[in-house]
XYZ file of C-alpha atoms in Angstrom:
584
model
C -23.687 -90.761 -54.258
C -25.128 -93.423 -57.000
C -28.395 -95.068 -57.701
C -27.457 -98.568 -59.018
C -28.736 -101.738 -60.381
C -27.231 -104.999 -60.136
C -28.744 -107.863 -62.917
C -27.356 -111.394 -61.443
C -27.328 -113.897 -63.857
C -26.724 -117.318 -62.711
C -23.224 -117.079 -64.381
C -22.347 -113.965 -65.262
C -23.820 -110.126 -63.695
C -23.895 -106.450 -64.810
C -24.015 -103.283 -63.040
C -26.272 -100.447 -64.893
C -25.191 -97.100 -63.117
C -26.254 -93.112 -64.565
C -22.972 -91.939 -65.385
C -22.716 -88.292 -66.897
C -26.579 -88.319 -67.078
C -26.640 -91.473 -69.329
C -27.370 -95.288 -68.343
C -23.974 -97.076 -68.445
C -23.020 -100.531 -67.670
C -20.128 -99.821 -65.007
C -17.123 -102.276 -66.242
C -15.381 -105.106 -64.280
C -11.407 -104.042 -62.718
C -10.422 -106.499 -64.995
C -11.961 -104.523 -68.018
C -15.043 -106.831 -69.220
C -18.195 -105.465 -68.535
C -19.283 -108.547 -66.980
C -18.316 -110.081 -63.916
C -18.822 -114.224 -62.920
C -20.668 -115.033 -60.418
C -18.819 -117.031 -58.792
C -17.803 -117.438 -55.230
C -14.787 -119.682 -54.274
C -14.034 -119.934 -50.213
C -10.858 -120.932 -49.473
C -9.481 -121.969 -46.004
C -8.736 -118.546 -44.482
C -10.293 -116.279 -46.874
C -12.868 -115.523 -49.887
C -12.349 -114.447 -53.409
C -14.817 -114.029 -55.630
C -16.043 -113.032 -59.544
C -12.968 -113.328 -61.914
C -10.267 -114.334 -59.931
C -12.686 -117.061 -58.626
C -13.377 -118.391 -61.266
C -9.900 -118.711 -63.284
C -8.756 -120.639 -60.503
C -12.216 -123.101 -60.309
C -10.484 -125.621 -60.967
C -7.802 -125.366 -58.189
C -10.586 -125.431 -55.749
C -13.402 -126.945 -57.259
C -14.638 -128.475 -54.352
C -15.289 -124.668 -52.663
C -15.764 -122.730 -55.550
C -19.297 -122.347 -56.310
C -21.548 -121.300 -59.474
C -25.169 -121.795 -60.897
C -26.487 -121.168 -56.962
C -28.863 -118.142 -58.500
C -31.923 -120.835 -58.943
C -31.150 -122.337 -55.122
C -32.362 -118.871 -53.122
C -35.614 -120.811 -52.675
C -35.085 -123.983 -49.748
C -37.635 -125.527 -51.975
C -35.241 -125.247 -55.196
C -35.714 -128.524 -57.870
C -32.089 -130.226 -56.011
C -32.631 -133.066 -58.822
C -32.596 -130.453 -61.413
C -29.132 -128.644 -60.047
C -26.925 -130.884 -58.375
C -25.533 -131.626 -61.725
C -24.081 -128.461 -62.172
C -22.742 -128.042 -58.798
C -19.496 -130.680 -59.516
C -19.676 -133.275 -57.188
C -20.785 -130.268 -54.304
C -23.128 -131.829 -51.659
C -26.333 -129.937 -50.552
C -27.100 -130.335 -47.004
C -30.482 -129.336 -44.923
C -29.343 -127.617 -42.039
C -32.409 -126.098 -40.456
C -34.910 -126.526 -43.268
C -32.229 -124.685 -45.135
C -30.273 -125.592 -48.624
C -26.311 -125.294 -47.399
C -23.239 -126.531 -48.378
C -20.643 -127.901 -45.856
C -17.303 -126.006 -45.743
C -13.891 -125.988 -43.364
C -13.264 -122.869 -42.724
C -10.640 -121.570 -40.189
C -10.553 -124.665 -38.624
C -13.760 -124.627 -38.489
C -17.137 -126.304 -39.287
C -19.348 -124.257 -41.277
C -22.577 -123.841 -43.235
C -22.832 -121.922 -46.137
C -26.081 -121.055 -47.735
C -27.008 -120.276 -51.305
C -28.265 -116.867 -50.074
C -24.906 -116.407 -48.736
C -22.926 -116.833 -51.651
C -25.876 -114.737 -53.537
C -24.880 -111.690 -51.079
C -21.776 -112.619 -51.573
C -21.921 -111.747 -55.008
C -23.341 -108.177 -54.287
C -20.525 -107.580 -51.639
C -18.145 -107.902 -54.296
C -20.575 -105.663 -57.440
C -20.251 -103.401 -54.509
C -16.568 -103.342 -54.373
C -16.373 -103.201 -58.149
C -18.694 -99.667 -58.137
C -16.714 -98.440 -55.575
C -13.091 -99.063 -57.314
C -14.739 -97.700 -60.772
C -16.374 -94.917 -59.399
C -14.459 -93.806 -56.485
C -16.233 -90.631 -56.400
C -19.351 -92.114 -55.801
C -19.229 -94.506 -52.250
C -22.736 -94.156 -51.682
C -25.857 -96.028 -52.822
C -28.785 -93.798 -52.683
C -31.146 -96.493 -54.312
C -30.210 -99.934 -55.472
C -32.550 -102.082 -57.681
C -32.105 -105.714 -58.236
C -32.921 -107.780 -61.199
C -34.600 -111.306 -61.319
C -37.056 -113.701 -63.376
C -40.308 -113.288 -63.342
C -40.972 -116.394 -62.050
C -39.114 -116.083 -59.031
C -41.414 -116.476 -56.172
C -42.196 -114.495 -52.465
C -39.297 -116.288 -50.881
C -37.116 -115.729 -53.196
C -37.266 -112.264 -53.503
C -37.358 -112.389 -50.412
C -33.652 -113.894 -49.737
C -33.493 -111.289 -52.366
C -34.129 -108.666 -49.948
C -31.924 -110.096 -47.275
C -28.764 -110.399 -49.133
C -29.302 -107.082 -49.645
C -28.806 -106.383 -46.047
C -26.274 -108.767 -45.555
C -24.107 -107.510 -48.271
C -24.747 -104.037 -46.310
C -26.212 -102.501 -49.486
C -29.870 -100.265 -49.086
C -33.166 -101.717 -49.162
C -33.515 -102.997 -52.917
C -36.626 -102.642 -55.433
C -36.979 -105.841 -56.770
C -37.578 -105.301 -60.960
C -38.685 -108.475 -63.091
C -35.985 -108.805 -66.032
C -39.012 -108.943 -68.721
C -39.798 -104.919 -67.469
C -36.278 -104.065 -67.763
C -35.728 -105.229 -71.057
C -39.085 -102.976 -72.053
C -37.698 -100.081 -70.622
C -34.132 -100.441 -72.297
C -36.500 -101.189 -75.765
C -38.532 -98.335 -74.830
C -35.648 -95.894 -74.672
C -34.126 -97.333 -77.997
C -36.809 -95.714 -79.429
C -35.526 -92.612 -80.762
C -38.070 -91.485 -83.201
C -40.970 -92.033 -80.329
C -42.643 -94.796 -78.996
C -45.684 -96.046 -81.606
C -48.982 -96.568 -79.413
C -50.304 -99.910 -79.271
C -47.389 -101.342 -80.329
C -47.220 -105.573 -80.108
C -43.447 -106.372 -79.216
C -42.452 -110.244 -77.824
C -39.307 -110.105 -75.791
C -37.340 -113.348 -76.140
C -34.928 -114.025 -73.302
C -32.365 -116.232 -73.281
C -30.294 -116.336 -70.571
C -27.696 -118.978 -69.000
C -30.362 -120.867 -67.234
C -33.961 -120.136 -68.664
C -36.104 -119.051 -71.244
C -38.331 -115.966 -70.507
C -41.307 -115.016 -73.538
C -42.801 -112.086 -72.610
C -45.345 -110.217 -74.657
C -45.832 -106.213 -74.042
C -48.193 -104.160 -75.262
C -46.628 -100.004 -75.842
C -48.834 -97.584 -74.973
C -47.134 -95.080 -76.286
C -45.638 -92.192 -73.414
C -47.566 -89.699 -71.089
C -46.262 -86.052 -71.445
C -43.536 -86.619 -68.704
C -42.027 -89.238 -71.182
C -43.613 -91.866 -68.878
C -43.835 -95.202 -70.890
C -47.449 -96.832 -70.251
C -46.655 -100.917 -71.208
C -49.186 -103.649 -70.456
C -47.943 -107.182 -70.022
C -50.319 -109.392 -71.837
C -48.892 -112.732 -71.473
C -45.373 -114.311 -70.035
C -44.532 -117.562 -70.357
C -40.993 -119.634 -69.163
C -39.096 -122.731 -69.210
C -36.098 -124.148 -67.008
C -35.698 -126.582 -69.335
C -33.798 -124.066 -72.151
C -30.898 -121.787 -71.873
C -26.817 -121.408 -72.650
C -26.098 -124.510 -70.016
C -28.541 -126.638 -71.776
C -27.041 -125.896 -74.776
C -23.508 -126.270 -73.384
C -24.704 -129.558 -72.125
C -25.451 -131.126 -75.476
C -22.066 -130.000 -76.863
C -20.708 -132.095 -73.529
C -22.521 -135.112 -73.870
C -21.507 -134.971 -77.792
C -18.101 -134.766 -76.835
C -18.057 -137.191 -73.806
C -19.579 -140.176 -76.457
C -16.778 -139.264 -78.899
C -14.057 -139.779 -76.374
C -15.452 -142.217 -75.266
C -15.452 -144.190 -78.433
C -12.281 -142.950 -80.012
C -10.138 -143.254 -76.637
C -12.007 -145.289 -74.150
C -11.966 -142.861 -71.666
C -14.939 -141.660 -69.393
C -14.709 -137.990 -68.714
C -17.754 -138.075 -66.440
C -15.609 -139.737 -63.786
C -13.409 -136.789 -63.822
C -14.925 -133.325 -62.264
C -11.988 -131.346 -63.040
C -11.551 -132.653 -66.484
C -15.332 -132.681 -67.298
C -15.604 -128.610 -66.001
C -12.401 -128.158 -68.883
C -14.315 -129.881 -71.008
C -17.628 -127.588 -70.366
C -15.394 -124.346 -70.477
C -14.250 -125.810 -74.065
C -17.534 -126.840 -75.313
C -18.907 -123.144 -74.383
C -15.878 -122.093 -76.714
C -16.614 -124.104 -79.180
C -20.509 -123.166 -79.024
C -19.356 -118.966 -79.539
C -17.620 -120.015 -82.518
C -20.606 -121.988 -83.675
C -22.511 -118.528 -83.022
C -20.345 -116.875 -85.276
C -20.839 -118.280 -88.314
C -18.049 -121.109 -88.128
C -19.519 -124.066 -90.139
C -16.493 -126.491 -88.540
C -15.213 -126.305 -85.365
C -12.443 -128.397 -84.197
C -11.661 -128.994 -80.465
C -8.355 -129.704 -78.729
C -7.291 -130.884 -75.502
C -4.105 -131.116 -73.722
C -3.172 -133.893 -71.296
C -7.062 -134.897 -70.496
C -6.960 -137.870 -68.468
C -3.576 -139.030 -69.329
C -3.695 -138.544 -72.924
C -1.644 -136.011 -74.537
C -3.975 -135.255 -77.110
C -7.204 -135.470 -77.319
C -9.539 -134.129 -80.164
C -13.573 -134.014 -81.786
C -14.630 -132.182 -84.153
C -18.961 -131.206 -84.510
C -20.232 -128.899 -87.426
C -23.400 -126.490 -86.950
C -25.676 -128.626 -88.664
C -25.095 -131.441 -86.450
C -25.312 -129.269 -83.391
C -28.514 -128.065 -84.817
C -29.721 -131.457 -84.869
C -28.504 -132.124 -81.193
C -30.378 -129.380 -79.857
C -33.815 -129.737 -82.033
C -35.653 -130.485 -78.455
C -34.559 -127.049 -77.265
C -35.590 -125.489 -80.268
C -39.129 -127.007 -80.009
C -39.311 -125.978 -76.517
C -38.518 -122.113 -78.093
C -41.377 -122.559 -80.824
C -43.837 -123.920 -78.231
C -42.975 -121.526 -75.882
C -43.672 -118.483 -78.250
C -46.819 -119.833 -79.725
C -48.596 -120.581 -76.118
C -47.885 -116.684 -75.626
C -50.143 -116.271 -79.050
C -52.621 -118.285 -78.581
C -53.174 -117.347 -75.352
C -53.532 -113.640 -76.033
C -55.663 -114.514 -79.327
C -52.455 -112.381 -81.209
C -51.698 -113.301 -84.680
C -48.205 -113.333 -86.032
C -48.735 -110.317 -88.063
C -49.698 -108.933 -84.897
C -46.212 -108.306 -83.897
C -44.488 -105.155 -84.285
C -41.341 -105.856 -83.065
C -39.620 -108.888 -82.032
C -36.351 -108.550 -79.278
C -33.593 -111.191 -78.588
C -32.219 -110.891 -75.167
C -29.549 -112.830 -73.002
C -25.787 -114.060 -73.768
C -27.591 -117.435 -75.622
C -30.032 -115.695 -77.995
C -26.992 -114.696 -80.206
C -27.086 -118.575 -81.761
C -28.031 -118.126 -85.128
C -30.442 -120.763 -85.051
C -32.988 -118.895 -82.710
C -33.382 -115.857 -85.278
C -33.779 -117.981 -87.945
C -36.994 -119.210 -85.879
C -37.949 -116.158 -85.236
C -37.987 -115.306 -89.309
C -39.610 -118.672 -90.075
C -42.514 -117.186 -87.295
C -43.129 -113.993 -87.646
C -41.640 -113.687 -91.326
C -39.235 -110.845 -90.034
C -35.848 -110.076 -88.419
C -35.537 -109.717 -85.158
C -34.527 -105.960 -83.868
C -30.664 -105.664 -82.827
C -30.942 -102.269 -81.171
C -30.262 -103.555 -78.127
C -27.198 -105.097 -76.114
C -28.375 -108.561 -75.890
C -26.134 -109.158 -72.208
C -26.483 -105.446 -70.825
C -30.083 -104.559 -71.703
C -31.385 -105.807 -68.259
C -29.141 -104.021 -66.262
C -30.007 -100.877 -68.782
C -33.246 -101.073 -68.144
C -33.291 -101.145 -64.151
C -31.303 -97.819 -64.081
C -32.844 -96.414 -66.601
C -35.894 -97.880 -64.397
C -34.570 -95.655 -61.570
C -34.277 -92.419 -63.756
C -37.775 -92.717 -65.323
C -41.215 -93.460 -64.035
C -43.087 -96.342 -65.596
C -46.670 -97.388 -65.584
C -46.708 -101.568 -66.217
C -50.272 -102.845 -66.403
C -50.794 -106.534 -66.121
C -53.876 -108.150 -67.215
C -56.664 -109.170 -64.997
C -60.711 -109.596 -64.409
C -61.448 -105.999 -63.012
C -58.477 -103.884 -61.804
C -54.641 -103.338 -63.171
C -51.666 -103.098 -61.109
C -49.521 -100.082 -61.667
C -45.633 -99.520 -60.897
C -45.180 -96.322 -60.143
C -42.142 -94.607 -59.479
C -42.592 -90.799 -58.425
C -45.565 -89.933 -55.880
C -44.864 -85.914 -56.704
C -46.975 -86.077 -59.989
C -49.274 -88.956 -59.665
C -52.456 -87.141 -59.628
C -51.649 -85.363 -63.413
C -50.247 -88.457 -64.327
C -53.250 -90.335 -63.266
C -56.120 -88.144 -64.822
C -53.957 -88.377 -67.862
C -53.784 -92.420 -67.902
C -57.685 -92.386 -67.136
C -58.741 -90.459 -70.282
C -56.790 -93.450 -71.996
C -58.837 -96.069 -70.332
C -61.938 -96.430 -72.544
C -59.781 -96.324 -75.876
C -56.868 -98.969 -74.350
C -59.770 -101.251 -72.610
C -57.963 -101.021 -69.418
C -60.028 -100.615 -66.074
C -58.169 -98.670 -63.197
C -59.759 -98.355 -59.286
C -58.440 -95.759 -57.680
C -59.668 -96.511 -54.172
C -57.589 -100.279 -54.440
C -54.288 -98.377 -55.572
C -54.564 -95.901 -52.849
C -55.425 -98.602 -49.962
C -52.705 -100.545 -51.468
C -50.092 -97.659 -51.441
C -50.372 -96.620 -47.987
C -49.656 -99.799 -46.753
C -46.728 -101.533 -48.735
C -45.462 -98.594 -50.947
C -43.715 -96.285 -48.783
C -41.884 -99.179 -47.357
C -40.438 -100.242 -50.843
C -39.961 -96.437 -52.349
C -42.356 -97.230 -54.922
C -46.174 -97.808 -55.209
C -48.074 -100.307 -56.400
C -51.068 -101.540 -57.768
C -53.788 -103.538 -56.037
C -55.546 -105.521 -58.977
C -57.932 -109.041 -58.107
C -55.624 -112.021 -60.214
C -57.721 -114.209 -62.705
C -55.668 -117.015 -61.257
C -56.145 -119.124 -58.684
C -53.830 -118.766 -55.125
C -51.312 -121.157 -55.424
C -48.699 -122.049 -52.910
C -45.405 -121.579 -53.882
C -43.971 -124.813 -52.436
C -46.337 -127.201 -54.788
C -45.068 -124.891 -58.655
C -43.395 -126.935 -61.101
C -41.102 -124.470 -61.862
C -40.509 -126.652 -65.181
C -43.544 -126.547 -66.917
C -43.742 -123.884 -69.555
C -47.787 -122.964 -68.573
C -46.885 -122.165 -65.537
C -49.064 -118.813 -63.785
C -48.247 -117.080 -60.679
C -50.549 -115.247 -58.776
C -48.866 -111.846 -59.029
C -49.157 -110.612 -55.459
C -47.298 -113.114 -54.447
C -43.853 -112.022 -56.351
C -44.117 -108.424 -55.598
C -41.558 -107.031 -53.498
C -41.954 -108.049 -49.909
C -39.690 -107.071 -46.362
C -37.343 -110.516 -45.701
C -39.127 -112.500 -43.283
C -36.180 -114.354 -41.825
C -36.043 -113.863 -38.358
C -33.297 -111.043 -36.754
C -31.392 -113.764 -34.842
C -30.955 -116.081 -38.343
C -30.178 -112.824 -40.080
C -27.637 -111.260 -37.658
C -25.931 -114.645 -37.677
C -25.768 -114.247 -41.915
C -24.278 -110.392 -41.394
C -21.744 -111.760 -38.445
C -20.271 -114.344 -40.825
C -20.225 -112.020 -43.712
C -18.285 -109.646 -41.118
C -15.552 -112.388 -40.958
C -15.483 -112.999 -44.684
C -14.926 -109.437 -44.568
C -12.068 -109.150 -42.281
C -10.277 -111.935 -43.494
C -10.403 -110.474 -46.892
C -8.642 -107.926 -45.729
C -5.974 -109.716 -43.753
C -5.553 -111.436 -47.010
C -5.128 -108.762 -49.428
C -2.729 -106.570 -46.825
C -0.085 -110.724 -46.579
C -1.202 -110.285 -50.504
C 0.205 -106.822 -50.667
C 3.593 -107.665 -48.850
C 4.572 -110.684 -50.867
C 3.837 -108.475 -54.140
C 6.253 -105.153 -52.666
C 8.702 -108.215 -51.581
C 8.902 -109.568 -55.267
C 9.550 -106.107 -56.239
C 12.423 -105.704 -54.061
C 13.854 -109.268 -54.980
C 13.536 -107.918 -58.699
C 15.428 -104.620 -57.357
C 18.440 -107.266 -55.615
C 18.411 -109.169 -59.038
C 18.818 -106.196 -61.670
C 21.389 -104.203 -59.328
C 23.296 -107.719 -58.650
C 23.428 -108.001 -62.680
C 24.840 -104.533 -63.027
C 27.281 -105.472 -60.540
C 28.011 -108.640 -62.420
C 28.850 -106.410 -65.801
C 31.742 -104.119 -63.695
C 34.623 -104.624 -64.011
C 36.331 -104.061 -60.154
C 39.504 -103.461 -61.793
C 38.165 -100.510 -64.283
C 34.968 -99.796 -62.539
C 35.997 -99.845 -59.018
C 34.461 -97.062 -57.698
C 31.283 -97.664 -59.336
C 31.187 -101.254 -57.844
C 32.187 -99.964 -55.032
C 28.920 -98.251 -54.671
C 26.981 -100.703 -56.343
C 28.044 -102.938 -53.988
C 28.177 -100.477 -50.709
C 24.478 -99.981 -52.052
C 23.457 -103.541 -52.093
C 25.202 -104.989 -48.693
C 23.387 -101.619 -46.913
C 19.897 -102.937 -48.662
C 20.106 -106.285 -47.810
C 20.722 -105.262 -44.062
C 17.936 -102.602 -43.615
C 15.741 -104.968 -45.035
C 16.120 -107.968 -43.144
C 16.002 -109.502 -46.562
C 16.536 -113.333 -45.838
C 14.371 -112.960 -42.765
C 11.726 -111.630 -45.297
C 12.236 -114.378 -47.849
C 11.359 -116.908 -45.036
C 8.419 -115.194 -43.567
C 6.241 -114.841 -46.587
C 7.354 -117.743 -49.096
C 8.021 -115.994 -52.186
C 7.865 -118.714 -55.249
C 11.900 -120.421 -54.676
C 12.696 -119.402 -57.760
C 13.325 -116.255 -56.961
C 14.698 -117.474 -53.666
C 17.121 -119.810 -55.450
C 18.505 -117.083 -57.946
C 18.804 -114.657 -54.972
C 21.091 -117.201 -52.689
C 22.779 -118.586 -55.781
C 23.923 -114.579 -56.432
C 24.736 -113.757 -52.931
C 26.903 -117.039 -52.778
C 29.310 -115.833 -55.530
C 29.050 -111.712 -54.969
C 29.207 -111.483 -51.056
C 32.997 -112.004 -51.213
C 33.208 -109.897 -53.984
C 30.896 -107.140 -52.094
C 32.474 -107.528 -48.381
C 36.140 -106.470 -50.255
């Protein structure tokens, strides 16, 4: 039995997992500790995560990535459908899908499909790592802040598609405190400032916490002053300008338009994200080279980091304004700050620290792992209770994780009230719990917003000031009807099952190349006899491999399951010029 959390990024995701009483990101089979997420489905089957995406551009046209930001059917298409490579978006039902021929068949698949998709196969990955440990006993899932009720919602029901348990929903801003919080080794500092900068593949997350310090159960108490976003930042934008860069240079040097090619502009993308991590590194230079692209059999630019610098100076502005609205809204000077944190696989550019320096006239901490401190912080979420406080006009809301020792816990927080300036109602948290919390395994908060209700379908998910009214991205039960969601779980059934039927064709063509390898060393050995010194060892040899080829049916075999014709080739070509040698 495990209690695990799954942080799924829109192209890569982590699994945080207690292993040996410690919070541990549980590595991929292939030995990364990240995993794509990336779903490719093929005519008869599904593969997803690494072997998915190696062969993207084999199946481009089924392979799918950046779908985390479509969960919502009222998703910004205009915004996306770039990054899906020439993949259509259809509404089938009021729903986002794409249009697939599967089996022979027709089909729909929808973003929240490929989503549980993704957590069928983290699943799979826990289970081959930890194969003592087949059981979820909690599972908590990761996502912006930002995201909306319906998208947790889909959220929820991938969950249950994917067959996993009921999920608590964490924002990735409260994660990354709690993986800062337990950094602390020498004690958290009360009323500690500390701006989390997040960074991720598609977004950029500012979130400003104020530590309390920790109650006597080592209970961190953090109040979120202010959080702020932007889809208009992160590693694809940044990826993007390296592309266009590129594309104008090949353009002009070799009259060629990569932007008419999907396959060759997705090499291209892979190459520029390359050549970005080497800008990250410190490389002042960086040269790039292509093979055969579009009929060329070299092609090659070159960009240096103050150039790309220059490139992305919008981005960079969008950083600086981003921070300074979370100042100025929460009347917080730069000297306020204790503590500044870079999060997410993009914040490693160099650029963005030196920003950070030029700001707050300091260094950003590097205690943390900048990709694996989400995931951290949801199990170490699941180990440890945590009070977050959000502000508002008369009452806080409260995450609370263990019901056993709320009442201690709570006379202690109230003696902190007057000194913290933070208002707590009792009668609203308990009214509140009974309700929702039992349902979700945790409690929560009941607090009256300082924003207006908005609906969800008329956000701009792209403006930076954007507020949510909080209730409405708490955790909530899916509320897609049973007959829509049964028809999700049959379908994932049948991804299932062909998977399987897959794997057990893949496992017989793999013991069948071993046995061709088996013919092919003993006919060598055969090959270096001599009959006329050796003969009773060829003799056996021989005996051995005629009695082999008949048990096993071997050409039969051969034709059957396909193996690549080299081997096929070789194997004929040896029988050809041995079998009169053997039948002697």
């Amino acid at each position: 039995m495990i209690c695990v959390a799954f942080d799924i990024g829109n192209q890569n995701s982590y699994t945080g997992a207690i292993i040996n009483e410690c919070p541990e990101v549980i590595p991929s089979e292939y030995g990364g500790r990240s995993i794509p997420t990336c779903v490719s489905i093929r005519p008869t089957y599904r593969i997803m995560g690494n072997v998915a995406k190696n062969e993207m551009s084999l199946n481009l046209d089924t392979t799918f990535l950046n779908f985390k930001h479509l969960l919502s059917p009222d998703a910004n298409l205009k915004e996306w459908d770039k990054y899906l490579f020439g993949k259509s978006l259809h509404i089938e039902n009021g729903k986002l899908a794409f249009h697939l021929n599967y089996q022979n068949n027709q089909i729909f698949i929808e973003p929240l499909q490929l989503y549980a998709s993704i957590l069928k196969h983290l699943k799979s990955n826990v289970i081959k790592m930890c194969p003592d440990n087949k059981t979820f006993t909690e599972m908590i899932l990761t996502c912006p802040h930002f995201f909306d009720k319906t998208q947790r919602q889909y959220m929820v029901a991938a969950a249950k598609i994917a067959g996993l348990p009921d999920p608590i929903i964490l924002n990735e801003n409260q994660a990354l405190a709690l993986t800062y919080s337990d950094s602390q080794c020498s004690g958290l500092k009360i009323d500690k400032h500390v701006l989390f900068l997040n960074i991720g593949h598609s977004h950029l997350d500012v979130t400003l916490f104020q530590f309390y310090g920790k109650l006597a159960t080592d209970t961190p108490v953090i109040l979120l002053k202010k959080e702020k976003f932007s889809l208009e930042v992160g590693g694809i934008y940044f990826d993007e300008v390296l592309v266009k860069h590129f594309v104008d240079a090949f353009r002009n040097k070799y009259k060629i338009d990569v932007k008419e090619n999907s396959i060759e502009y997705l090499r291209l993308l892979n190459e520029c994200e390359s050549v970005k991590k080497k800008l990250e590194n410190g490389s002042e230079n960086v040269v790039l080279r292509l093979d055969n692209f579009l009929g060329i059999e070299e092609v090659t630019g070159e960009i240096n980091k103050m150039k790309f610098n220059g490139l992305c100076g919008h981005l960079y502005n969008i950083i600086k304004n981003t921070i300074f609205r979370v100042l100025e809204e929460t009347n917080c000077m730069t000297a306020d700050i204790d503590d500044i944190i870079l999060a997410g696989g993009s914040s490693r550019i160099r650029k963005i620290s030196e920003i950070v320096k030029e700001i707050f006239k300091k260094d950003p901490l590097t205690t943390i792992n900048q990709e694996e401190a989400v995931a951290l912080g949801a199990i170490i979420y699941s180990q440890r209770k945590a009070y977050f406080l959000e502000t508002g006009n008369n009452v806080e809301g409260i995450i609370y994780k263990n019901e056993e020792t709320l009442d201690s816990e709570l006379a202690k927080y109230q003696a902190r009230k007057d000194q913290n300036n933070i208002s707590f109602l009792r009668g609203a948290w308990n009214c509140f719990c009974s309700t929702i919390g039992k349902f979700f395994g945790c409690c929560y908060g009941s607090r009256k917003s300082s924003y207006d209700k908005m609906n969800s379908k008329q956000m701009n998910h792209t403006k930076v000031d954007q507020e949510y009214e909080l209730e409405e991205r708490r955790n909530s039960k899916s509320d897609i009807p049973c007959d829509a969601l049964a028809a999700y779980i049959k379908q994932e059934e049948q991804f299932t099952k062909d998977e399987e039927i897959h794997q057990n064709i893949g496992k017989k063509h793999n013991d069948l190349e071993d046995k061709v390898i088996y013919v092919l060393d003993l006919m060598e050995e055969i090959k270096t006899l001599d009959p006329n010194q050796n003969l009773n060892e060829f003799s056996i040899k021989a005996n051995q491999l005629e009695d082999w080829l008949r048990a096993e049916n071997f050409n039969k075999n051969i034709a059957d399951y396909q193996i690549k014709e080299i081997y096929i080739e070789e194997v004929e070509k040896s029988l050809n010029t041995l079998y009169g040698s053997i039948t002697k």
